[in-house]
Coordinates of C-alpha atoms and ligand atoms in Angstrom, one line a residue:
M1 CA -8.5 -149.1 -109.2
E2 CA -11.5 -148.0 -107.3
R3 CA -15.1 -148.4 -108.0
L4 CA -17.2 -145.5 -109.2
P5 CA -18.7 -143.4 -106.4
G6 CA -22.2 -144.2 -106.0
F7 CA -21.8 -147.9 -106.9
R8 CA -21.6 -151.0 -104.5
D9 CA -19.5 -154.3 -104.1
F10 CA -21.4 -156.8 -102.8
Y11 CA -19.3 -159.4 -100.8
P12 CA -20.3 -162.7 -99.2
E13 CA -20.6 -162.4 -95.3
P14 CA -18.9 -161.7 -93.1
I15 CA -18.5 -158.3 -94.6
P16 CA -14.9 -157.4 -94.8
H17 CA -15.2 -153.6 -94.7
R18 CA -18.0 -151.2 -93.6
D19 CA -17.7 -149.5 -97.2
V20 CA -19.0 -152.8 -99.0
W21 CA -22.8 -154.4 -98.9
S22 CA -23.6 -157.8 -98.4
A23 CA -24.6 -160.1 -101.3
D24 CA -26.4 -162.4 -98.7
A25 CA -28.7 -159.6 -97.4
R26 CA -29.2 -158.7 -101.0
Q27 CA -30.3 -162.2 -101.8
Y28 CA -32.4 -162.3 -98.8
V29 CA -34.2 -159.1 -99.8
F30 CA -34.8 -160.4 -103.4
D31 CA -36.2 -163.8 -102.1
R32 CA -38.9 -162.1 -99.9
W33 CA -39.8 -159.6 -102.7
R34 CA -40.4 -162.5 -105.1
A35 CA -42.1 -164.8 -102.6
T36 CA -44.6 -161.8 -101.7
A37 CA -45.2 -161.0 -105.4
R38 CA -45.9 -164.6 -106.0
R39 CA -48.4 -164.7 -103.1
Y40 CA -50.6 -162.0 -104.7
G41 CA -50.4 -163.7 -108.4
F42 CA -47.9 -161.5 -109.9
R43 CA -45.4 -163.0 -112.7
E44 CA -42.0 -162.0 -113.2
Y45 CA -40.6 -160.1 -116.2
D46 CA -37.5 -158.3 -117.2
G47 CA -36.3 -156.0 -119.9
P48 CA -32.9 -154.8 -121.2
P49 CA -30.7 -152.3 -118.9
L50 CA -30.0 -150.1 -122.0
E51 CA -32.9 -148.5 -123.7
P52 CA -33.5 -145.7 -126.4
L53 CA -32.9 -142.3 -124.7
E54 CA -36.3 -141.1 -126.2
L55 CA -37.9 -143.8 -124.1
Y56 CA -37.4 -141.5 -121.0
T57 CA -37.0 -137.9 -122.4
A58 CA -40.7 -137.2 -123.1
K59 CA -42.2 -139.4 -120.5
S60 CA -40.8 -139.6 -117.0
G61 CA -40.2 -135.8 -116.3
Q62 CA -37.3 -133.5 -116.0
E63 CA -35.8 -134.5 -112.6
I64 CA -35.1 -138.1 -113.9
V65 CA -34.0 -136.8 -117.3
H66 CA -31.2 -134.8 -115.6
Q67 CA -30.2 -138.1 -113.8
L68 CA -29.7 -140.2 -116.8
Y69 CA -26.5 -142.1 -117.8
N70 CA -26.8 -141.5 -121.6
F71 CA -24.5 -141.8 -124.2
M72 CA -24.2 -142.4 -128.2
D73 CA -23.5 -146.1 -128.8
K74 CA -21.0 -147.2 -131.6
G75 CA -24.2 -147.4 -134.0
E76 CA -25.0 -143.6 -133.4
R77 CA -27.9 -144.4 -131.4
A78 CA -28.8 -142.1 -128.5
V79 CA -29.3 -144.6 -125.6
A80 CA -29.6 -144.6 -121.7
L81 CA -29.1 -146.8 -119.0
R82 CA -32.6 -147.5 -117.4
P83 CA -33.1 -145.1 -114.5
E84 CA -36.7 -146.7 -113.6
M85 CA -38.8 -149.5 -115.0
T86 CA -42.0 -148.1 -115.8
P87 CA -41.4 -146.9 -119.3
T88 CA -39.9 -150.3 -120.4
L89 CA -42.9 -152.1 -118.8
A90 CA -45.2 -149.7 -120.6
R91 CA -43.4 -150.6 -123.9
M92 CA -43.4 -154.3 -123.3
V93 CA -46.9 -154.3 -122.4
A94 CA -47.9 -152.1 -125.4
A95 CA -46.2 -154.6 -128.0
H96 CA -47.8 -157.8 -126.7
E97 CA -50.8 -157.0 -124.5
R98 CA -53.2 -159.1 -126.7
N99 CA -51.2 -162.2 -125.3
Y100 CA -52.2 -161.6 -121.9
K101 CA -55.4 -161.5 -120.1
K102 CA -56.4 -158.5 -118.1
P103 CA -55.5 -157.2 -115.4
I104 CA -51.9 -158.0 -116.1
K105 CA -50.2 -158.1 -112.8
W106 CA -46.3 -158.3 -113.3
F107 CA -43.2 -157.9 -111.1
A108 CA -39.4 -157.2 -111.7
I109 CA -36.3 -156.6 -109.9
P110 CA -34.1 -154.4 -112.1
Q111 CA -31.1 -152.7 -111.4
L112 CA -31.4 -149.0 -112.2
F113 CA -28.9 -146.1 -112.7
R114 CA -29.4 -142.6 -111.8
Y115 CA -26.3 -139.7 -111.7
E116 CA -27.9 -138.5 -108.5
R117 CA -25.7 -136.6 -105.9
Q118 CA -24.6 -139.6 -103.7
Q119 CA -26.1 -139.3 -100.1
K120 CA -27.7 -141.5 -97.3
G121 CA -30.2 -143.6 -99.1
R122 CA -29.4 -142.3 -102.5
L123 CA -26.8 -144.0 -104.9
R124 CA -26.1 -144.1 -108.3
E125 CA -27.3 -147.6 -108.9
H126 CA -30.0 -149.4 -106.8
F127 CA -32.3 -152.5 -107.1
Q128 CA -35.9 -151.7 -107.4
F129 CA -38.8 -154.1 -106.7
N130 CA -41.5 -153.2 -109.2
A131 CA -45.1 -154.3 -109.3
D132 CA -47.5 -153.1 -111.8
I133 CA -51.2 -153.9 -112.6
V134 CA -52.1 -153.1 -116.2
G135 CA -55.7 -153.0 -117.6
E136 CA -57.8 -152.3 -114.5
P137 CA -59.2 -149.0 -113.8
D138 CA -61.1 -150.0 -110.8
V139 CA -59.6 -148.6 -107.4
A140 CA -59.8 -152.2 -106.3
A141 CA -56.4 -152.5 -108.3
D142 CA -55.0 -149.5 -106.1
A143 CA -56.0 -151.2 -102.8
E144 CA -54.5 -154.7 -104.2
L145 CA -51.4 -153.0 -104.9
I146 CA -50.8 -151.2 -101.9
A147 CA -51.6 -154.3 -99.7
L148 CA -48.9 -156.0 -101.6
L149 CA -46.6 -153.1 -100.8
I150 CA -47.3 -153.8 -97.2
D151 CA -47.2 -157.2 -97.1
A152 CA -43.7 -156.7 -99.1
L153 CA -42.5 -154.6 -96.2
R154 CA -44.0 -157.0 -93.6
A155 CA -42.1 -160.0 -95.1
F156 CA -39.1 -158.6 -93.4
G157 CA -40.6 -158.4 -90.1
L158 CA -41.5 -154.6 -90.3
T159 CA -44.7 -153.7 -88.5
A160 CA -47.2 -150.7 -88.4
G161 CA -44.9 -149.3 -85.8
D162 CA -41.9 -149.3 -88.3
F163 CA -43.6 -147.8 -91.4
V164 CA -46.5 -145.9 -93.0
I165 CA -47.9 -145.7 -96.5
R166 CA -48.6 -141.9 -97.3
L167 CA -51.8 -141.9 -99.6
S168 CA -52.5 -139.2 -101.8
S169 CA -54.2 -138.4 -105.0
R170 CA -52.8 -136.5 -108.0
Q171 CA -56.3 -136.1 -109.1
A172 CA -57.0 -133.9 -106.2
W173 CA -54.0 -131.8 -106.8
Q174 CA -55.0 -131.5 -110.2
E175 CA -58.4 -130.0 -109.2
F176 CA -56.8 -127.6 -106.6
F177 CA -54.5 -126.6 -109.5
S178 CA -57.2 -126.1 -112.0
R179 CA -59.2 -123.7 -109.8
K180 CA -56.6 -121.0 -110.2
C181 CA -54.4 -121.9 -113.1
H182 CA -55.8 -122.8 -116.5
D183 CA -52.5 -123.3 -118.0
H184 CA -52.1 -127.2 -117.9
T185 CA -48.5 -127.1 -119.3
Q186 CA -47.4 -125.7 -116.0
A187 CA -49.2 -128.4 -113.8
Y188 CA -46.1 -130.7 -113.8
E189 CA -44.0 -127.7 -112.6
F190 CA -46.4 -127.2 -109.8
Y191 CA -46.3 -130.7 -108.6
Q192 CA -42.5 -130.6 -108.6
I193 CA -42.7 -127.8 -106.2
I194 CA -45.0 -129.7 -103.9
D195 CA -43.1 -132.9 -104.2
K196 CA -40.1 -130.9 -102.9
L197 CA -41.8 -128.9 -100.1
D198 CA -39.9 -130.9 -97.4
R199 CA -36.4 -130.7 -99.1
E200 CA -36.3 -127.1 -100.3
E201 CA -35.9 -123.6 -98.6
R202 CA -39.1 -122.3 -97.8
E203 CA -38.4 -118.9 -99.5
Q204 CA -37.6 -120.5 -102.8
T205 CA -40.8 -122.6 -102.4
E206 CA -42.8 -119.2 -101.9
Q207 CA -41.1 -117.6 -105.0
K208 CA -41.8 -120.7 -107.2
L209 CA -45.4 -120.9 -106.2
A210 CA -46.1 -117.3 -106.6
A211 CA -44.9 -117.5 -110.1
L212 CA -47.6 -119.7 -110.8
G213 CA -50.1 -117.6 -109.0
F214 CA -50.3 -119.6 -105.6
S215 CA -49.3 -118.8 -102.1
L216 CA -47.6 -121.5 -99.6
E217 CA -50.4 -120.7 -97.3
E218 CA -53.2 -121.9 -99.4
V219 CA -51.1 -125.0 -100.2
M220 CA -50.5 -125.8 -96.7
K221 CA -54.1 -125.4 -95.9
F222 CA -55.1 -127.9 -98.5
I223 CA -52.6 -130.5 -97.2
G224 CA -53.8 -129.8 -93.8
G225 CA -57.4 -130.1 -94.9
G226 CA -56.8 -133.6 -96.0
E227 CA -60.2 -134.8 -96.7
P228 CA -59.9 -138.0 -98.9
T229 CA -61.6 -138.1 -102.0
P230 CA -64.1 -140.9 -102.7
E231 CA -61.5 -142.9 -104.4
L232 CA -59.2 -142.8 -101.5
N233 CA -62.0 -143.7 -99.3
A234 CA -62.8 -146.7 -101.4
I235 CA -59.1 -147.7 -101.0
L236 CA -59.0 -147.2 -97.3
A237 CA -62.2 -149.4 -97.0
N238 CA -60.7 -152.1 -99.1
L239 CA -57.6 -152.3 -97.0
A240 CA -59.6 -152.0 -93.7
A241 CA -61.4 -155.4 -94.9
R242 CA -58.0 -156.8 -95.0
G243 CA -57.0 -155.8 -91.5
L244 CA -54.4 -153.4 -93.2
R245 CA -55.9 -150.0 -92.4
E246 CA -53.5 -149.0 -89.6
F247 CA -50.7 -148.9 -92.2
V248 CA -52.1 -146.2 -94.4
N249 CA -52.5 -142.2 -93.6
V250 CA -54.1 -140.0 -96.0
D251 CA -51.5 -137.3 -96.6
Y252 CA -51.8 -134.8 -99.5
Q253 CA -48.0 -133.7 -99.1
V254 CA -47.3 -136.7 -101.2
I255 CA -47.7 -135.8 -104.9
R256 CA -44.9 -137.9 -106.5
G257 CA -42.0 -136.4 -108.8
L258 CA -42.4 -138.3 -112.0
A259 CA -44.5 -136.8 -114.7
Y260 CA -46.6 -139.7 -115.8
Y261 CA -48.8 -140.1 -112.5
T262 CA -52.7 -139.4 -113.0
G263 CA -54.6 -140.5 -109.8
T264 CA -53.7 -142.3 -106.8
V265 CA -50.1 -141.8 -105.5
F266 CA -48.4 -143.1 -102.4
E267 CA -45.1 -143.5 -100.9
A268 CA -43.8 -145.6 -97.9
F269 CA -41.8 -144.2 -95.1
D270 CA -40.3 -145.3 -91.9
R271 CA -42.6 -143.9 -89.1
K272 CA -39.7 -142.0 -87.3
G273 CA -38.9 -140.1 -90.4
E274 CA -35.0 -141.1 -90.2
F275 CA -34.7 -142.2 -93.8
R276 CA -35.8 -141.3 -97.4
A277 CA -38.9 -143.1 -99.0
L278 CA -38.6 -146.9 -98.9
A279 CA -41.0 -147.0 -101.9
G280 CA -43.3 -144.8 -104.0
G281 CA -46.0 -145.3 -106.9
G282 CA -49.1 -144.6 -108.4
R283 CA -51.6 -144.7 -111.0
Y284 CA -50.3 -143.7 -114.7
D285 CA -53.2 -144.2 -116.9
N286 CA -51.8 -142.3 -119.9
L287 CA -48.3 -143.7 -120.0
V288 CA -49.2 -146.8 -122.2
K289 CA -51.0 -144.8 -124.5
L290 CA -48.2 -142.2 -124.9
I291 CA -45.4 -144.8 -125.2
S292 CA -47.4 -146.7 -127.9
G293 CA -48.1 -143.4 -129.7
D294 CA -51.8 -143.8 -129.4
K295 CA -51.9 -147.5 -130.6
V296 CA -52.5 -149.2 -127.2
N297 CA -54.6 -147.7 -124.6
L298 CA -54.5 -149.3 -121.1
P299 CA -54.6 -147.6 -117.4
A300 CA -52.1 -148.8 -115.2
L301 CA -50.5 -148.5 -112.0
G302 CA -47.5 -149.7 -109.8
F303 CA -44.8 -148.9 -107.4
G304 CA -41.0 -149.2 -107.0
M305 CA -39.5 -150.3 -103.7
G306 CA -35.4 -149.8 -103.6
D307 CA -33.1 -151.9 -101.7
V308 CA -31.0 -149.2 -100.4
V309 CA -33.1 -147.7 -97.8
L310 CA -34.8 -151.0 -97.0
L311 CA -31.6 -152.5 -96.1
E312 CA -30.6 -149.1 -94.2
L313 CA -34.0 -149.6 -92.3
L314 CA -33.6 -153.5 -91.7
N315 CA -30.0 -152.8 -90.5
A316 CA -31.0 -150.2 -88.0
R317 CA -33.9 -152.1 -86.5
G318 CA -31.9 -155.4 -86.2
L319 CA -34.1 -157.1 -88.5
L320 CA -31.4 -159.0 -90.9
P321 CA -31.0 -162.7 -89.9
P322 CA -27.4 -163.9 -89.5
F323 CA -25.9 -165.2 -92.8
D324 CA -23.6 -168.1 -93.2
G325 CA -22.6 -170.2 -96.0
G326 CA -25.3 -172.5 -95.1
L327 CA -23.3 -175.8 -95.8
D328 CA -25.2 -179.1 -94.9
A329 CA -21.7 -180.9 -94.6
F330 CA -17.9 -180.7 -95.0
C331 CA -16.3 -183.9 -96.2
L332 CA -13.2 -184.5 -94.3
I333 CA -10.6 -186.6 -96.3
E334 CA -8.2 -187.8 -93.5
D335 CA -7.1 -191.0 -95.3
E336 CA -6.0 -189.9 -99.1
G337 CA -6.4 -193.6 -99.9
L338 CA -10.0 -192.8 -99.6
R339 CA -10.1 -189.7 -101.8
T340 CA -11.8 -191.4 -104.7
E341 CA -14.5 -192.9 -102.6
S342 CA -14.9 -189.3 -100.8
L343 CA -15.3 -187.8 -104.2
R344 CA -18.0 -190.2 -105.1
L345 CA -19.8 -189.6 -101.7
I346 CA -19.5 -185.8 -102.3
H347 CA -20.8 -185.9 -105.6
A348 CA -23.9 -188.2 -104.7
L349 CA -24.9 -185.8 -101.7
R350 CA -24.5 -182.7 -104.1
S351 CA -26.8 -184.6 -106.5
G352 CA -29.2 -185.1 -103.7
G353 CA -29.5 -181.4 -103.2
L354 CA -27.0 -181.1 -100.2
A355 CA -24.6 -178.1 -100.0
V356 CA -21.1 -179.9 -99.5
D357 CA -17.6 -178.7 -99.5
Y358 CA -14.1 -180.4 -99.0
S359 CA -10.4 -179.7 -99.2
L360 CA -9.5 -179.8 -102.9
T361 CA -5.9 -180.7 -102.1
P362 CA -4.7 -183.1 -99.3
A363 CA -4.4 -181.2 -95.9
K364 CA -3.7 -182.0 -92.3
P365 CA -7.0 -183.2 -90.4
D366 CA -7.0 -180.2 -87.9
K367 CA -6.6 -177.9 -90.9
Q368 CA -9.7 -179.4 -92.7
F369 CA -11.8 -179.3 -89.5
K370 CA -11.0 -175.8 -88.9
R371 CA -12.2 -175.0 -92.4
A372 CA -15.6 -176.9 -91.9
Q373 CA -16.0 -174.6 -88.7
E374 CA -15.2 -171.5 -90.6
L375 CA -17.7 -172.3 -93.3
K376 CA -20.3 -173.0 -90.7
A377 CA -21.0 -176.5 -91.8
A378 CA -23.8 -178.1 -89.8
R379 CA -21.9 -181.6 -89.8
T380 CA -18.7 -183.1 -91.0
V381 CA -18.7 -186.6 -92.9
R382 CA -15.6 -188.4 -93.1
L383 CA -15.1 -192.0 -94.8
E384 CA -13.1 -194.6 -92.9
R385 CA -12.3 -198.2 -93.2
S386 CA -13.4 -200.3 -90.3
E387 CA -11.3 -203.1 -89.0
T388 CA -13.3 -205.7 -91.2
G389 CA -12.4 -203.5 -94.0
E390 CA -15.6 -201.9 -94.9
V391 CA -16.1 -198.3 -96.0
Q392 CA -18.4 -196.4 -93.4
A393 CA -19.3 -192.8 -93.1
R394 CA -18.7 -191.2 -89.8
I395 CA -21.1 -188.2 -89.4
K396 CA -20.4 -185.6 -86.7
D397 CA -22.9 -182.7 -85.6
L398 CA -20.9 -179.8 -85.1
R399 CA -23.0 -178.2 -82.5
T400 CA -23.8 -181.2 -80.4
R401 CA -20.6 -183.0 -81.3
E402 CA -22.6 -186.1 -81.5
E403 CA -21.1 -188.8 -83.9
R404 CA -22.5 -191.9 -85.7
A405 CA -21.2 -194.4 -88.2
V406 CA -23.5 -195.2 -91.1
P407 CA -23.1 -197.2 -94.3
P408 CA -22.1 -194.5 -97.3
E409 CA -25.4 -194.8 -99.1
E410 CA -27.2 -193.9 -95.9
A411 CA -25.3 -190.5 -95.4
A412 CA -27.3 -188.5 -97.4
G413 CA -30.4 -189.2 -95.2
W414 CA -28.5 -188.6 -92.0
L415 CA -27.2 -185.1 -93.5
R416 CA -30.6 -184.1 -94.7
A417 CA -32.2 -184.5 -91.1
P418 CA -32.3 -181.0 -89.4
A419 CA -29.2 -180.4 -87.3
K420 CA -30.0 -179.8 -83.8
S421 CA -29.7 -176.4 -82.2
Ligands
HAM1 P1 -39.0 -143.5 -107.6 O1 -39.8 -142.7 -106.5 O2 -38.4 -142.8 -108.4 O3 -40.1 -144.2 -108.5 O4 -38.5 -144.9 -106.9 C1 -39.0 -145.9 -106.0 C2 -37.9 -146.2 -104.8 O5 -36.8 -146.5 -105.5 C3 -37.8 -144.8 -103.9 O6 -38.7 -144.9 -103.0 C4 -36.4 -145.6 -103.4 O7 -36.5 -146.5 -102.5 C5 -35.8 -146.1 -104.5 N1 -34.8 -145.3 -105.1 C6 -34.8 -144.2 -106.2 N2 -34.1 -143.7 -106.7 C7 -32.8 -144.3 -105.6 C8 -31.3 -143.9 -105.7 N3 -30.8 -143.2 -106.6 N4 -30.8 -144.8 -104.7 C9 -31.4 -145.6 -103.9 N5 -32.6 -145.9 -104.0 C10 -33.2 -145.2 -104.9 C11 -40.0 -144.9 -109.7 O8 -39.0 -145.2 -110.1 C12 -41.3 -145.4 -110.1 N6 -40.8 -146.0 -111.6 C13 -41.9 -146.4 -109.4 C14 -43.2 -146.9 -110.2 C15 -43.5 -148.3 -110.7 N7 -44.2 -146.4 -110.3 C16 -45.2 -147.2 -111.0 N8 -44.7 -148.2 -111.1

């Protein structure tokens, strides 16, 4: 039985096949995302992976709706697996915003599902680090969020030479659009054409633009002009104060595919342009109002960073550390007469926070030692009876081969000391 296309199996390292993903690398990524979000004062939230279909159909835009995994459940409800987190966040915030002081700064790491054509950087399931600020209209929030995005990427050892944030403004595009076209119902169609400039055939783009009364030439001229709006200048100044200016370029080619963005928009890309977008986000000041049926009106902004492209980039740049089981000790039970005492020791060590493993059933000493090495244990610990009949713990550093015998109750202290490298 094979897994579905576009879905992943995550195995502990060492990876048994190039077609599967590393559970250790995934955990490493989650840990760094979490740690960075917390440094910025963001709190973690989560929502259900299955939502009413309606949450997405009116709000996210056609592109994502075409990619939905949706079905009727046994209670005749039209439901969908979440393709993104933002509508869930808007729903959750609208329901209980009074319980929280503004601005609300929240993050989540949901698994998301999109029925996309499987390709490099795009699968049918991915994990996405979402960070959003709700209730703050000032562009200081935009800068804060972009700083978090930059630091979340730097947390993996990526530098300004590796990635860039392309900063743009939906508002600037909206003004450009309104100068020629007064039918606002067509604005989103226009944004989608701009969003696909890179990926679609030139002729097709020209035709689509012409249908709305625009030429590709004037669009390219607007992108090339690229004068930052006052809002974008304020964001750039804020980031410069933090020493983060070199990570950001104003680039009007970015407009974002999702329908709900209203102001600043941005995407993170690798500098060489080898990979799909690492992250994308922006301001969506009307979504909470829309989702709450006009009951709650709060400005908001956020971004999503996927694990797929990030891991591709970290692999390509050799920025993933080696992962092993991280065992502090392997307990060798060579004298079966000491199994009971050994189990007591193992339990005491584990209760003290150490990662300890051992052979569940009797095994030859050399087999046990081999297992300790395979599991990359830092040390072995073995109980033995001395000539005077006392039980002592013999600890061996597997790298330096240094050995020492200590009373069993002191074993934890010795095992906790950093192993020599
Ligand atoms: P998005 O641009 O659709 O935005 O996705 C954000 C990131 O998730 C992408 O840049 C990419 O790294 C990753 N991603 C998206 N789709 C896939 C896929 N099929 N396979 C692998 N990775 C993928 C949003 O989802 C917005 N809701 C982000 C946001 C949060 N905006 C405001 N707050």
